[in-house]
Coordinates of C-alpha atoms in Angstrom, one line a residue:
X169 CA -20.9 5.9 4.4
X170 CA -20.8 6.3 0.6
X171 CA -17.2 8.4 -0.4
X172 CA -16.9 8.1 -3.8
X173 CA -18.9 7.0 -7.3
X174 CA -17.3 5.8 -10.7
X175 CA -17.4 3.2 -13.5
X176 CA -15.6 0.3 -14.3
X177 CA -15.7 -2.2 -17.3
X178 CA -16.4 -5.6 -16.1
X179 CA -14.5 -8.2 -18.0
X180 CA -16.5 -11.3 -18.5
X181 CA -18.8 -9.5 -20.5
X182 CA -16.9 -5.9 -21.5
X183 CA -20.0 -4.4 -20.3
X184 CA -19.6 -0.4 -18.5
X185 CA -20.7 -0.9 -15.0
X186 CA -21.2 1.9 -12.1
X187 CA -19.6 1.0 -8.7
X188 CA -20.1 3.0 -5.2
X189 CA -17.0 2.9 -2.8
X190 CA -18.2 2.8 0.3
X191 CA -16.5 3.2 3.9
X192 CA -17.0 -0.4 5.9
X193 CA -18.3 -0.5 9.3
X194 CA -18.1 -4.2 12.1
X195 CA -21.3 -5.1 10.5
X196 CA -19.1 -6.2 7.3
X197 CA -16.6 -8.1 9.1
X198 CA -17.2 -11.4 7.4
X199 CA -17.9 -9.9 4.1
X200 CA -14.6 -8.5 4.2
X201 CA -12.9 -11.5 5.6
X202 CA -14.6 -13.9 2.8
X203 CA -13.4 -11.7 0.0
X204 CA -10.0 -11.4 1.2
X205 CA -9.9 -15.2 1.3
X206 CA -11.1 -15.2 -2.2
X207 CA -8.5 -12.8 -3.6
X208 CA -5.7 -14.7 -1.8
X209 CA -7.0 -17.9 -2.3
X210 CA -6.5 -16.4 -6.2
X211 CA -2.7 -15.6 -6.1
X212 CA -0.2 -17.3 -8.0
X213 CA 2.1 -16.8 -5.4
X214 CA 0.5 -16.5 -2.3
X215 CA 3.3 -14.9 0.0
X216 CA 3.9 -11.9 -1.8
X217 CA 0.6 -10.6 0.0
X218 CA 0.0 -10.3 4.1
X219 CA -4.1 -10.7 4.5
X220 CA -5.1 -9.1 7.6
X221 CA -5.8 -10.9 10.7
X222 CA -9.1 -11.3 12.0
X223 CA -7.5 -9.3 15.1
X224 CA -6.4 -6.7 12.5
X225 CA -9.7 -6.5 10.8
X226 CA -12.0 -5.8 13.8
X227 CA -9.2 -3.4 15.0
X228 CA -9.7 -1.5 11.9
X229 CA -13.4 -1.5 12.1
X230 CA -13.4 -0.4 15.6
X231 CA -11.9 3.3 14.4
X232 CA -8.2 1.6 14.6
X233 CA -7.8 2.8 11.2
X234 CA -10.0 3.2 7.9
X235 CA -11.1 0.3 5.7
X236 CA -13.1 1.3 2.3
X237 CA -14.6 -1.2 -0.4
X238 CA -15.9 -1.2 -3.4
X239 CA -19.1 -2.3 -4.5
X240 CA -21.2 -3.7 -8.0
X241 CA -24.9 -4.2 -7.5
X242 CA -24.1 -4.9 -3.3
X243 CA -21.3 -7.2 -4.1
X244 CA -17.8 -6.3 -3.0
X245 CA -15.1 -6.5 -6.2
X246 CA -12.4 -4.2 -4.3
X247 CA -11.1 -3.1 -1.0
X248 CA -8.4 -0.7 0.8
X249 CA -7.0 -0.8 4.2
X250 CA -5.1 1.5 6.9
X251 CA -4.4 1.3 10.2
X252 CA -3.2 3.3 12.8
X253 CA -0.8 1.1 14.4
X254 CA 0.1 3.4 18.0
X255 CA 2.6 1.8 20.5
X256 CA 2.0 -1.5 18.5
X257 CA 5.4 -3.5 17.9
X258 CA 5.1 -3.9 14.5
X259 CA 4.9 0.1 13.9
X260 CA 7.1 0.4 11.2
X261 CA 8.2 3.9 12.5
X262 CA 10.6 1.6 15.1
X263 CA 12.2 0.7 11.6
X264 CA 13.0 3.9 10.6
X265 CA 14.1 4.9 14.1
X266 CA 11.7 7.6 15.1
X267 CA 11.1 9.1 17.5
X268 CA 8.1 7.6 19.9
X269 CA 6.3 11.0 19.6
X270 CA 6.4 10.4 16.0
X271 CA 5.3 6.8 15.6
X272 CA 2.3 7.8 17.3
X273 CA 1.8 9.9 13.9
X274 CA 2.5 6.9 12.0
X275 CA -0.3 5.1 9.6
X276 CA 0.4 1.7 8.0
X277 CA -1.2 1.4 4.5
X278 CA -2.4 -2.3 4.6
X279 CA -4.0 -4.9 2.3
X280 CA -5.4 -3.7 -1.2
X281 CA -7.7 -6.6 -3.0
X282 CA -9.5 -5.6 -6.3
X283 CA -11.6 -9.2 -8.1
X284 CA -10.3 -10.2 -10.8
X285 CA -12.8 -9.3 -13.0
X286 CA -12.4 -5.9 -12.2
X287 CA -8.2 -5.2 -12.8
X288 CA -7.3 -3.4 -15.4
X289 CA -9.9 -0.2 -13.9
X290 CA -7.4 1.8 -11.5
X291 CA -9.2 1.1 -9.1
X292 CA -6.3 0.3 -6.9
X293 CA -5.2 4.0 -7.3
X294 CA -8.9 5.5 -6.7
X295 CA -9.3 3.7 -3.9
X296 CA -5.5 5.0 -2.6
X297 CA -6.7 8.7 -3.4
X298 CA -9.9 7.8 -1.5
X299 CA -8.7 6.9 0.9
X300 CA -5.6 9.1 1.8
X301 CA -7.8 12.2 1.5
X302 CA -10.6 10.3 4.3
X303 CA -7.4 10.0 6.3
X304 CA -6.6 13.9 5.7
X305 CA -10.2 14.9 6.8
X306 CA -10.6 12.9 9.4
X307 CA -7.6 12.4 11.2
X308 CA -5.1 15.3 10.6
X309 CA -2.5 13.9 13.3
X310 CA -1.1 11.8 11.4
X311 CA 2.4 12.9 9.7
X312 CA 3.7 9.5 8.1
X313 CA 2.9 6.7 5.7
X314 CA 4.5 3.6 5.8
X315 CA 3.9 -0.1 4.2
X316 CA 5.9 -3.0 3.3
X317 CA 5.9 -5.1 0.3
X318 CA 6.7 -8.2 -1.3
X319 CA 9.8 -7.4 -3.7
X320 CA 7.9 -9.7 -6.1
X321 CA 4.6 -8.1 -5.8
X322 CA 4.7 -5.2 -8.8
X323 CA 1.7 -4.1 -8.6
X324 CA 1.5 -2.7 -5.6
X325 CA 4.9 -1.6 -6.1
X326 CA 3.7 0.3 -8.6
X327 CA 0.7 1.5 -6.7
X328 CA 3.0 2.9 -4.0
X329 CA 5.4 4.8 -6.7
X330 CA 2.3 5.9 -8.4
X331 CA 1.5 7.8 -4.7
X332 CA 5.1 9.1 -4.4
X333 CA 6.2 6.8 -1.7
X334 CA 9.7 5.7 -2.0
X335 CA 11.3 2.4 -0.4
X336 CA 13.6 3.3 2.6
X337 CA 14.8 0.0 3.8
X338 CA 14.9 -3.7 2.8
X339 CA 13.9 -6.1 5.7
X340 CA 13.2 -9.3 6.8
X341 CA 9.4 -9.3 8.2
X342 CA 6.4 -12.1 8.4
X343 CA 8.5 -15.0 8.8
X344 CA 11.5 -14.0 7.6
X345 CA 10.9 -12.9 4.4
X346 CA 12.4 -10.3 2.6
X347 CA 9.9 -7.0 2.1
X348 CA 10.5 -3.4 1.0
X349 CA 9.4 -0.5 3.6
X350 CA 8.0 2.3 1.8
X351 CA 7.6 6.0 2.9
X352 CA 6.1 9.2 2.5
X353 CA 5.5 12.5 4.4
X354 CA 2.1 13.5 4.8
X355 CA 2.7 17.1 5.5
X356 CA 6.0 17.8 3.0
X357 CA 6.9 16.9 -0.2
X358 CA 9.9 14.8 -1.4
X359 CA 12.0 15.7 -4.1
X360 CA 14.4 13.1 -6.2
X361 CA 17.7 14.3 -7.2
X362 CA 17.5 13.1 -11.0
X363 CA 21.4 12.9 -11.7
X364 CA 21.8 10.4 -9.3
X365 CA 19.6 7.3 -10.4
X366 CA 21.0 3.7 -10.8
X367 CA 19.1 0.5 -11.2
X368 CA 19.2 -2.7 -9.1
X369 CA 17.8 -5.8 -9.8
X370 CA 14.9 -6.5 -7.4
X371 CA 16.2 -9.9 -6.5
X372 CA 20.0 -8.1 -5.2
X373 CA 18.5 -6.8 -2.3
X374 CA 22.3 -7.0 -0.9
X375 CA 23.0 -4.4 -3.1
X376 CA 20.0 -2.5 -2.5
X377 CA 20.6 -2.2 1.4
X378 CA 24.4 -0.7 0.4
X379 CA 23.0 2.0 -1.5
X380 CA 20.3 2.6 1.2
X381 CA 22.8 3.2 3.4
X382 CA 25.0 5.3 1.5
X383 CA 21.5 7.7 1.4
X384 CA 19.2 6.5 -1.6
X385 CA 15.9 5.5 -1.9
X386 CA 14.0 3.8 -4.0
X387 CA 11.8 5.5 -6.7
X388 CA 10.9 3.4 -9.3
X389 CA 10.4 -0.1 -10.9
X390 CA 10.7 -0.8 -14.6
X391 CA 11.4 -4.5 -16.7
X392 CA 13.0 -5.2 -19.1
X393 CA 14.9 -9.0 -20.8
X394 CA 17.3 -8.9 -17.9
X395 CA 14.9 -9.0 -15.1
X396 CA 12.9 -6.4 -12.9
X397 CA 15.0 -3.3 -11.3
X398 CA 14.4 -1.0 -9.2
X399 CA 15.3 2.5 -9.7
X400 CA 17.2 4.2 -7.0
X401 CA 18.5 8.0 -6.3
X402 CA 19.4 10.6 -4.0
X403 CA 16.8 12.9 -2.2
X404 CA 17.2 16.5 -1.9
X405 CA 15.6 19.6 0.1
X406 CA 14.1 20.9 -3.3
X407 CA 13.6 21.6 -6.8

């Protein structure tokens, strides 16, 4: 099912190319695995991204969530992921202690993989509006977003900032390594208190976890000589 048309500049050649974003059914099961292998076979550092599981991916195909690509002349150069995760174990609304009524209404934002010679389009964030509002249309239920990510991986940090997620906890996850959980409410709006941010380094997620618990959140991620922080502050019930 075709959702969405745009352009992209391709950058082996700089030439303006059109692309079709497309929602992916079982038949493109190993299309989608092969390209996900490609794009992590691609990383620099390869555990700041969890690929889906072939068990994941067929679950997601089979109306267990929503997975959309991307596609140049047939071929896939970009892809998006959720999944509704249910009374699965690794809902991460256990992690924020809901209520089991309201992990049911919990979706998991997943993998996002864009070809390399295709970066630099937004096609990450397209794909995320995409996406979210297929999600909206077709399966109102759901009240909460969650996803984790790799402290090291900016961005998709940046891609979940950009869609006004914020980090709520710092865990342990995959093996024991350390990932951020980010949230947003689907039907409400959060609103950042602005006199009370302070930066963190990314790599003191120690310090992090005390201001979590003392109520912030994070909001933001900037660098600068003295490392990568991440901007933290207070939320509040309105403007």
């Amino acid at each position: 099912m075709e959702l969405y048309q745009g352009e992209a500049v391709r950058k082996t050649d700089n030439v303006k190319i059109n692309y079709i974003m497309r929602q992916l059914t079982d038949n493109q099961f190993d299309e989608f695995k092969s390209f996900q292998h490609k794009i992590v076979a691609g990383l620099e550092d390869q555990v700041t991204l969890q690929p889906l599981t072939d068990e994941e991916i067929q679950y997601v195909l089979a109306e267990g969530g929503i997975l959309i690509g991307v596609y140049v002349e047939e071929q896939l150069v970009a892809a998006r992921a959720l999944l509704f995760p249910g009374d699965d174990d690794e809902n991460l609304g256990r992690d924020l202690g809901l209520s089991y009524e309201e992990q049911m209404k919990v979706v998991h934002q997943e993998i996002s993989l864009v070809d390399s010679d295709y970066r630099g389009n937004g096609l990450q964030q397209t794909m995320a509006k995409v996406i979210m509002q297929e999600l909206k249309f077709t399966n109102p239920f759901f009240e909460h977003v969650c996803c984790t990510v790799s402290p090291g991986n900016l961005p998709s940090m940046r891609d979940k900032f950009k869609q006004e997620m914020v980090v709520v906890e710092v865990k342990n996850k995959y093996g024991n390594m350390p990932r951020y959980i980010f949230y947003k409410p689907l039907k409400q709006k959060l609103f950042v208190d602005k006199d009370s941010y302070i930066f963190v380094r990314t790599d003191k997620t120690d310090r992090q976890k005390d201001f979590m618990a003392a109520g912030y959140v994070g909001v933001g991620i900037s660098r600068t000589e003295l490392g990568v922080w991440l901007a933290m502050a207070r939320l509040k019930e309105s403007v």
